[in-house]
Coordinates of C-alpha atoms and ligand atoms in Angstrom, one line a residue:
X679 CA 85.5 123.4 92.1
X680 CA 88.3 122.9 89.7
X681 CA 90.2 119.8 89.3
X682 CA 93.1 121.1 87.3
X683 CA 96.5 120.4 88.6
X684 CA 100.0 119.8 87.2
X685 CA 102.5 117.2 87.4
X686 CA 106.4 118.2 86.9
X687 CA 105.3 121.6 85.3
X688 CA 102.8 119.9 82.8
X689 CA 99.1 121.1 83.3
X690 CA 96.6 118.5 83.5
X691 CA 92.7 118.6 83.6
X692 CA 92.3 116.6 86.5
X693 CA 94.8 114.2 88.7
X694 CA 93.2 110.8 87.6
X695 CA 94.8 108.1 85.5
X696 CA 95.0 104.4 85.2
X697 CA 97.1 102.1 87.3
X698 CA 99.7 100.4 84.7
X699 CA 98.5 97.1 83.8
X700 CA 94.8 98.1 83.9
X701 CA 93.2 98.9 80.3
X702 CA 96.4 99.8 78.6
X703 CA 98.1 96.8 77.1
X704 CA 96.8 97.2 73.5
X705 CA 96.7 100.5 71.4
X706 CA 92.8 100.5 71.3
X707 CA 92.7 100.4 75.1
X708 CA 95.2 103.3 75.3
X709 CA 93.1 105.2 72.7
X710 CA 89.9 104.6 75.1
X711 CA 92.2 106.2 77.9
X712 CA 92.9 109.1 75.7
X713 CA 89.2 109.5 74.9
X714 CA 88.1 109.3 78.5
X715 CA 88.1 111.9 80.9
X716 CA 91.2 110.7 82.7
X717 CA 93.9 113.4 83.1
X718 CA 96.6 111.3 82.1
X719 CA 97.6 107.5 81.1
X720 CA 100.3 104.8 81.3
X721 CA 100.8 102.0 79.4
X722 CA 101.4 98.3 80.3
X723 CA 104.6 97.6 82.1
X724 CA 107.1 96.5 79.0
X725 CA 109.7 94.0 78.6
X726 CA 112.2 93.8 75.8
X727 CA 110.0 91.1 74.0
X728 CA 106.4 90.5 73.7
X729 CA 105.1 88.2 76.6
X730 CA 102.0 85.9 76.7
X731 CA 102.0 86.1 80.5
X732 CA 100.9 83.7 83.0
X733 CA 98.5 80.9 82.5
X734 CA 94.5 81.7 82.8
X735 CA 92.4 82.3 84.8
X736 CA 95.0 84.8 86.0
X737 CA 92.9 87.7 87.4
X738 CA 89.8 87.4 89.4
X739 CA 87.3 90.3 90.8
X740 CA 86.4 89.6 94.4
X741 CA 83.8 91.4 96.6
X742 CA 86.6 93.5 98.4
X743 CA 89.1 93.8 95.5
X744 CA 91.0 91.7 93.1
X745 CA 93.9 89.1 92.8
X746 CA 96.1 89.0 89.8
X747 CA 99.0 86.9 88.5
X748 CA 99.2 88.3 85.1
X749 CA 102.8 87.6 84.6
X750 CA 103.7 90.9 82.4
X751 CA 101.7 90.1 79.3
X752 CA 102.8 93.0 77.1
X753 CA 103.4 93.4 73.2
X754 CA 107.2 94.4 74.0
X755 CA 108.6 97.8 74.4
X756 CA 108.9 98.7 70.6
X757 CA 105.0 98.6 70.6
X758 CA 104.6 101.2 73.3
X759 CA 107.4 103.4 72.0
X760 CA 105.6 103.4 68.9
X761 CA 102.6 104.4 70.6
X762 CA 104.2 106.9 72.5
X763 CA 105.8 108.5 69.4
X764 CA 102.2 109.0 68.2
X765 CA 100.7 110.3 71.1
X766 CA 99.0 113.9 71.2
X767 CA 100.8 115.4 74.4
X768 CA 98.9 118.4 74.2
X769 CA 95.9 116.4 75.1
X770 CA 97.0 114.7 78.2
X771 CA 100.4 113.4 79.3
X772 CA 101.5 109.9 78.8
X773 CA 103.7 107.5 81.1
X774 CA 105.6 104.5 79.7
X775 CA 105.8 101.8 82.5
X776 CA 109.1 99.6 82.1
X777 CA 109.5 96.5 83.8
X778 CA 112.3 94.8 82.3
X779 CA 113.2 91.3 83.4
X780 CA 117.0 92.2 84.2
X781 CA 119.0 95.4 84.9
X782 CA 120.4 95.2 81.2
X783 CA 116.9 94.7 79.7
X784 CA 115.9 98.0 81.7
X785 CA 118.9 99.8 80.6
X786 CA 118.3 98.9 76.8
X787 CA 114.4 100.0 77.0
X788 CA 115.4 103.1 78.9
X789 CA 118.2 103.9 76.5
X790 CA 115.7 103.6 73.7
X791 CA 113.2 105.8 75.3
X792 CA 115.7 108.5 75.9
X793 CA 116.8 108.4 72.2
X794 CA 113.3 108.8 71.0
X795 CA 113.1 112.0 72.5
X796 CA 109.5 112.1 73.6
X797 CA 107.9 114.2 76.5
X798 CA 106.7 110.8 77.7
X799 CA 107.4 110.2 81.6
X800 CA 109.3 106.9 82.3
X801 CA 107.6 104.9 85.3
X802 CA 110.2 102.3 86.1
X803 CA 108.0 99.3 87.7
X804 CA 110.5 98.0 90.6
X805 CA 107.5 95.9 91.8
X806 CA 106.1 93.3 89.8
X807 CA 105.1 90.6 92.2
X808 CA 104.1 87.9 89.5
X809 CA 106.8 86.5 87.2
X810 CA 108.3 83.2 88.8
X811 CA 112.0 83.5 89.5
X812 CA 112.2 87.4 89.4
X813 CA 111.8 88.6 92.9
X814 CA 110.6 92.3 93.3
X815 CA 113.8 94.7 93.1
X816 CA 111.8 96.9 95.5
X817 CA 112.3 94.5 98.2
X818 CA 116.0 94.1 97.6
X819 CA 117.5 97.5 98.6
X820 CA 120.9 96.6 97.3
X821 CA 119.5 95.5 94.0
X822 CA 117.0 98.6 94.1
X823 CA 120.0 100.9 94.7
X824 CA 122.1 99.5 91.8
X825 CA 118.9 99.4 89.6
X826 CA 118.3 103.1 90.3
X827 CA 122.3 104.1 89.8
X828 CA 122.4 102.6 86.5
X829 CA 118.9 103.8 85.0
X830 CA 119.4 107.4 86.4
X831 CA 122.7 107.7 84.8
X832 CA 121.5 106.1 81.5
X833 CA 118.4 108.1 81.3
X834 CA 119.7 111.4 82.6
X835 CA 116.1 112.7 82.3
X836 CA 113.4 113.0 85.1
X837 CA 111.9 109.7 85.7
X838 CA 109.9 107.8 88.3
X839 CA 109.6 104.4 90.2
X840 CA 106.7 102.2 90.9
X841 CA 107.1 100.8 94.4
X842 CA 106.0 97.6 96.1
X843 CA 104.0 98.5 99.6
X844 CA 106.1 98.4 102.8
X845 CA 104.9 97.7 106.1
X846 CA 107.6 98.9 108.5
X847 CA 109.1 102.3 109.2
X848 CA 112.6 101.0 109.0
X849 CA 111.7 100.0 105.2
X850 CA 110.2 103.4 104.6
X851 CA 113.2 105.0 105.9
X852 CA 115.6 102.9 104.1
X853 CA 113.9 103.0 100.7
X854 CA 113.3 106.8 100.9
X855 CA 116.9 107.4 101.8
X856 CA 118.0 105.5 98.8
X857 CA 115.4 107.2 96.4
X858 CA 116.6 110.6 97.7
X859 CA 120.2 109.7 96.6
X860 CA 118.9 110.5 92.7
X861 CA 118.1 113.9 91.8
X862 CA 116.5 113.1 88.4
X863 CA 114.2 110.4 90.2
X864 CA 111.4 113.0 90.1
X865 CA 108.4 111.0 91.1
X866 CA 107.6 107.9 93.4
X867 CA 104.4 105.9 92.5
X868 CA 103.0 104.1 95.6
X869 CA 101.8 101.2 95.8
X870 CA 101.9 98.1 93.1
X871 CA 99.5 95.4 94.4
X872 CA 100.1 93.6 97.5
X873 CA 102.0 90.8 96.4
X874 CA 101.3 87.3 96.9
X875 CA 98.1 87.1 98.6
X876 CA 96.0 83.7 98.5
X877 CA 92.5 83.9 98.1
X878 CA 90.4 80.5 98.9
X879 CA 87.0 79.8 97.4
X880 CA 85.1 77.9 100.3
X881 CA 82.6 76.0 98.1
X882 CA 85.3 74.5 95.7
X883 CA 88.1 74.3 98.4
X884 CA 90.5 75.8 95.7
X885 CA 92.6 78.9 94.8
X886 CA 90.8 81.1 92.4
X887 CA 93.6 82.0 89.8
X888 CA 96.0 79.2 88.1
X889 CA 99.5 80.5 88.2
X890 CA 101.7 80.3 91.3
X891 CA 99.4 78.0 93.2
X892 CA 97.0 80.6 93.5
X893 CA 99.2 83.5 94.8
X894 CA 98.8 86.8 93.5
X895 CA 98.7 90.5 93.9
X896 CA 95.9 92.1 95.6
X897 CA 94.0 95.3 94.6
X898 CA 90.9 97.1 95.7
X899 CA 89.6 97.4 99.3
X900 CA 92.1 95.4 100.6
X901 CA 94.9 97.7 100.0
X902 CA 93.7 101.1 100.5
X903 CA 95.0 102.2 103.9
X904 CA 98.5 100.3 102.9
X905 CA 98.4 102.5 99.7
X906 CA 97.6 105.5 101.8
X907 CA 100.5 104.6 104.2
X908 CA 102.9 104.5 101.7
X909 CA 102.1 107.6 100.0
X910 CA 101.9 109.7 103.1
X911 CA 105.2 107.9 104.4
X912 CA 107.1 108.9 101.1
X913 CA 105.4 112.3 101.0
X914 CA 107.2 113.0 104.4
X915 CA 110.6 111.6 103.6
X916 CA 110.9 112.7 100.0
X917 CA 110.2 116.5 100.0
X918 CA 111.8 117.1 96.6
X919 CA 109.9 114.3 94.7
X920 CA 106.2 114.2 93.5
X921 CA 104.2 111.3 94.7
X922 CA 101.6 109.4 92.6
X923 CA 99.0 107.6 94.8
X924 CA 97.9 104.1 93.5
X925 CA 95.7 101.7 95.5
X926 CA 92.1 101.1 96.4
X927 CA 90.4 104.0 94.8
X928 CA 86.9 103.1 93.9
X929 CA 85.0 106.7 95.0
X930 CA 85.8 110.5 95.0
X931 CA 86.2 110.3 98.6
X932 CA 89.2 107.7 98.2
X933 CA 90.8 110.2 95.5
X934 CA 90.4 112.9 98.1
X935 CA 92.3 110.9 100.7
X936 CA 95.1 110.1 98.4
X937 CA 95.4 113.6 97.7
X938 CA 95.5 114.6 101.4
X939 CA 97.9 112.0 102.0
X940 CA 100.1 114.0 99.7
X941 CA 99.4 112.4 96.1
X942 CA 99.8 114.7 93.3
X943 CA 98.2 112.1 90.7
X944 CA 95.8 109.2 91.6
X945 CA 95.9 106.1 89.5
X946 CA 92.9 103.6 89.4
X947 CA 93.3 99.8 89.0
X948 CA 90.9 97.4 90.0
X949 CA 88.0 99.6 89.7
X950 CA 88.8 100.8 86.4
X951 CA 89.2 97.0 85.3
X952 CA 85.5 96.5 86.7
X953 CA 83.9 99.5 85.6
X954 CA 85.6 100.8 82.5
X955 CA 87.1 104.3 81.6
X956 CA 83.8 106.1 82.3
X957 CA 84.8 105.5 85.8
X958 CA 86.7 108.9 85.5
X959 CA 83.5 110.7 85.0
X960 CA 82.0 109.5 88.1
X961 CA 85.3 109.9 90.1
X962 CA 85.6 113.5 88.9
X963 CA 82.0 114.1 89.7
X964 CA 82.2 112.5 93.4
X965 CA 85.2 114.5 94.1
X966 CA 83.9 117.9 93.0
X967 CA 80.8 117.2 95.0
X968 CA 82.9 116.4 98.0
X969 CA 85.2 119.3 97.5
X970 CA 82.1 121.8 97.3
X971 CA 80.8 120.3 100.3
X972 CA 84.0 121.0 102.0
X973 CA 84.3 124.6 100.6
X974 CA 87.4 123.7 98.6
X975 CA 87.8 125.2 95.0
X976 CA 91.1 123.8 94.2
X977 CA 93.2 120.8 95.2
X978 CA 96.1 122.7 96.1
X979 CA 94.1 124.0 99.2
X980 CA 94.2 120.4 100.7
X981 CA 96.9 118.5 99.0
X982 CA 99.3 116.9 101.8
X983 CA 97.4 118.6 104.4
X984 CA 96.6 115.3 106.4
X985 CA 95.6 116.2 109.8
X986 CA 96.9 113.9 112.6
X987 CA 95.7 113.6 116.3
Ligands
RRO1291 O1 101.8 91.8 84.9 C1 101.7 91.6 86.3 O2 101.2 90.4 86.7 C2 101.6 92.4 87.2 C3 102.5 93.5 87.2 BR1 103.9 93.7 85.8 C4 102.4 94.3 88.3 O3 103.6 95.3 88.2 N1 101.6 94.4 89.3 C5 100.7 93.3 89.1 O4 99.9 93.5 90.1 N2 100.8 92.7 88.2

């Protein structure tokens, strides 16, 4: 089977990439993703200025996934724009994730990205759950609409958003209706971590990460069904837009499920953090084996073709 696909008219070897935040804060990590078999890569969500992020320990691997409260540690947007300026776009697409701490910060960063005139894709993060005092814009539909109105106008080029998970059909409907107002909002990445979970260690009777009294974003097995629901909900509601799946991908079968639900690209977070960039070889091998067993030779034969009962 052939895993080749395309994203907004750009050809890719395969639909896999990292989830923003994982293996992408420093140039050496990004270089490792370029060297890996990932079909594309995205940089760590950036802010106007460099940030150390929250106190450690701030990430914990768990039997069923992970919890994190990194707090947006990043080198500042100029660092990622420099990286994007040197990237070889013939080799694979590069996404730049932007998560300014205010609308004004986002507009400054987005203007700089536009003026750099690079073929990078902007993924606007509306869903960081871990900065105290900064609620997720994706959970405040009025704020989300205002962010999008201003960014869509300022950026002009096609861009995408990274959404938090939603859990009610009213929220799927309302969010989709807002996103559909913006023609140059070309892609939607579902989902960010499930925010503000609390993991407790029985032996020590304690939380397992330091920031925010132990509250943090969940990834991994905990989130796969929620991720698939959000991918499929937005795939159904936003027919003009491309969906990127993110959440709970650890095997080729999980990639296949995201594609069936309607994803065009599939991001890997927790499992990449645990296994490293060689995971992209394993996932492609497993996806190819599964497709061969099912008699599929290309992704387009089954993408979005989820059956219902
Ligand atoms: O840095 C983080 O704490 C973080 C971010 Br910006 C995000 O979007 N999602 C997440 O789980 N962690």
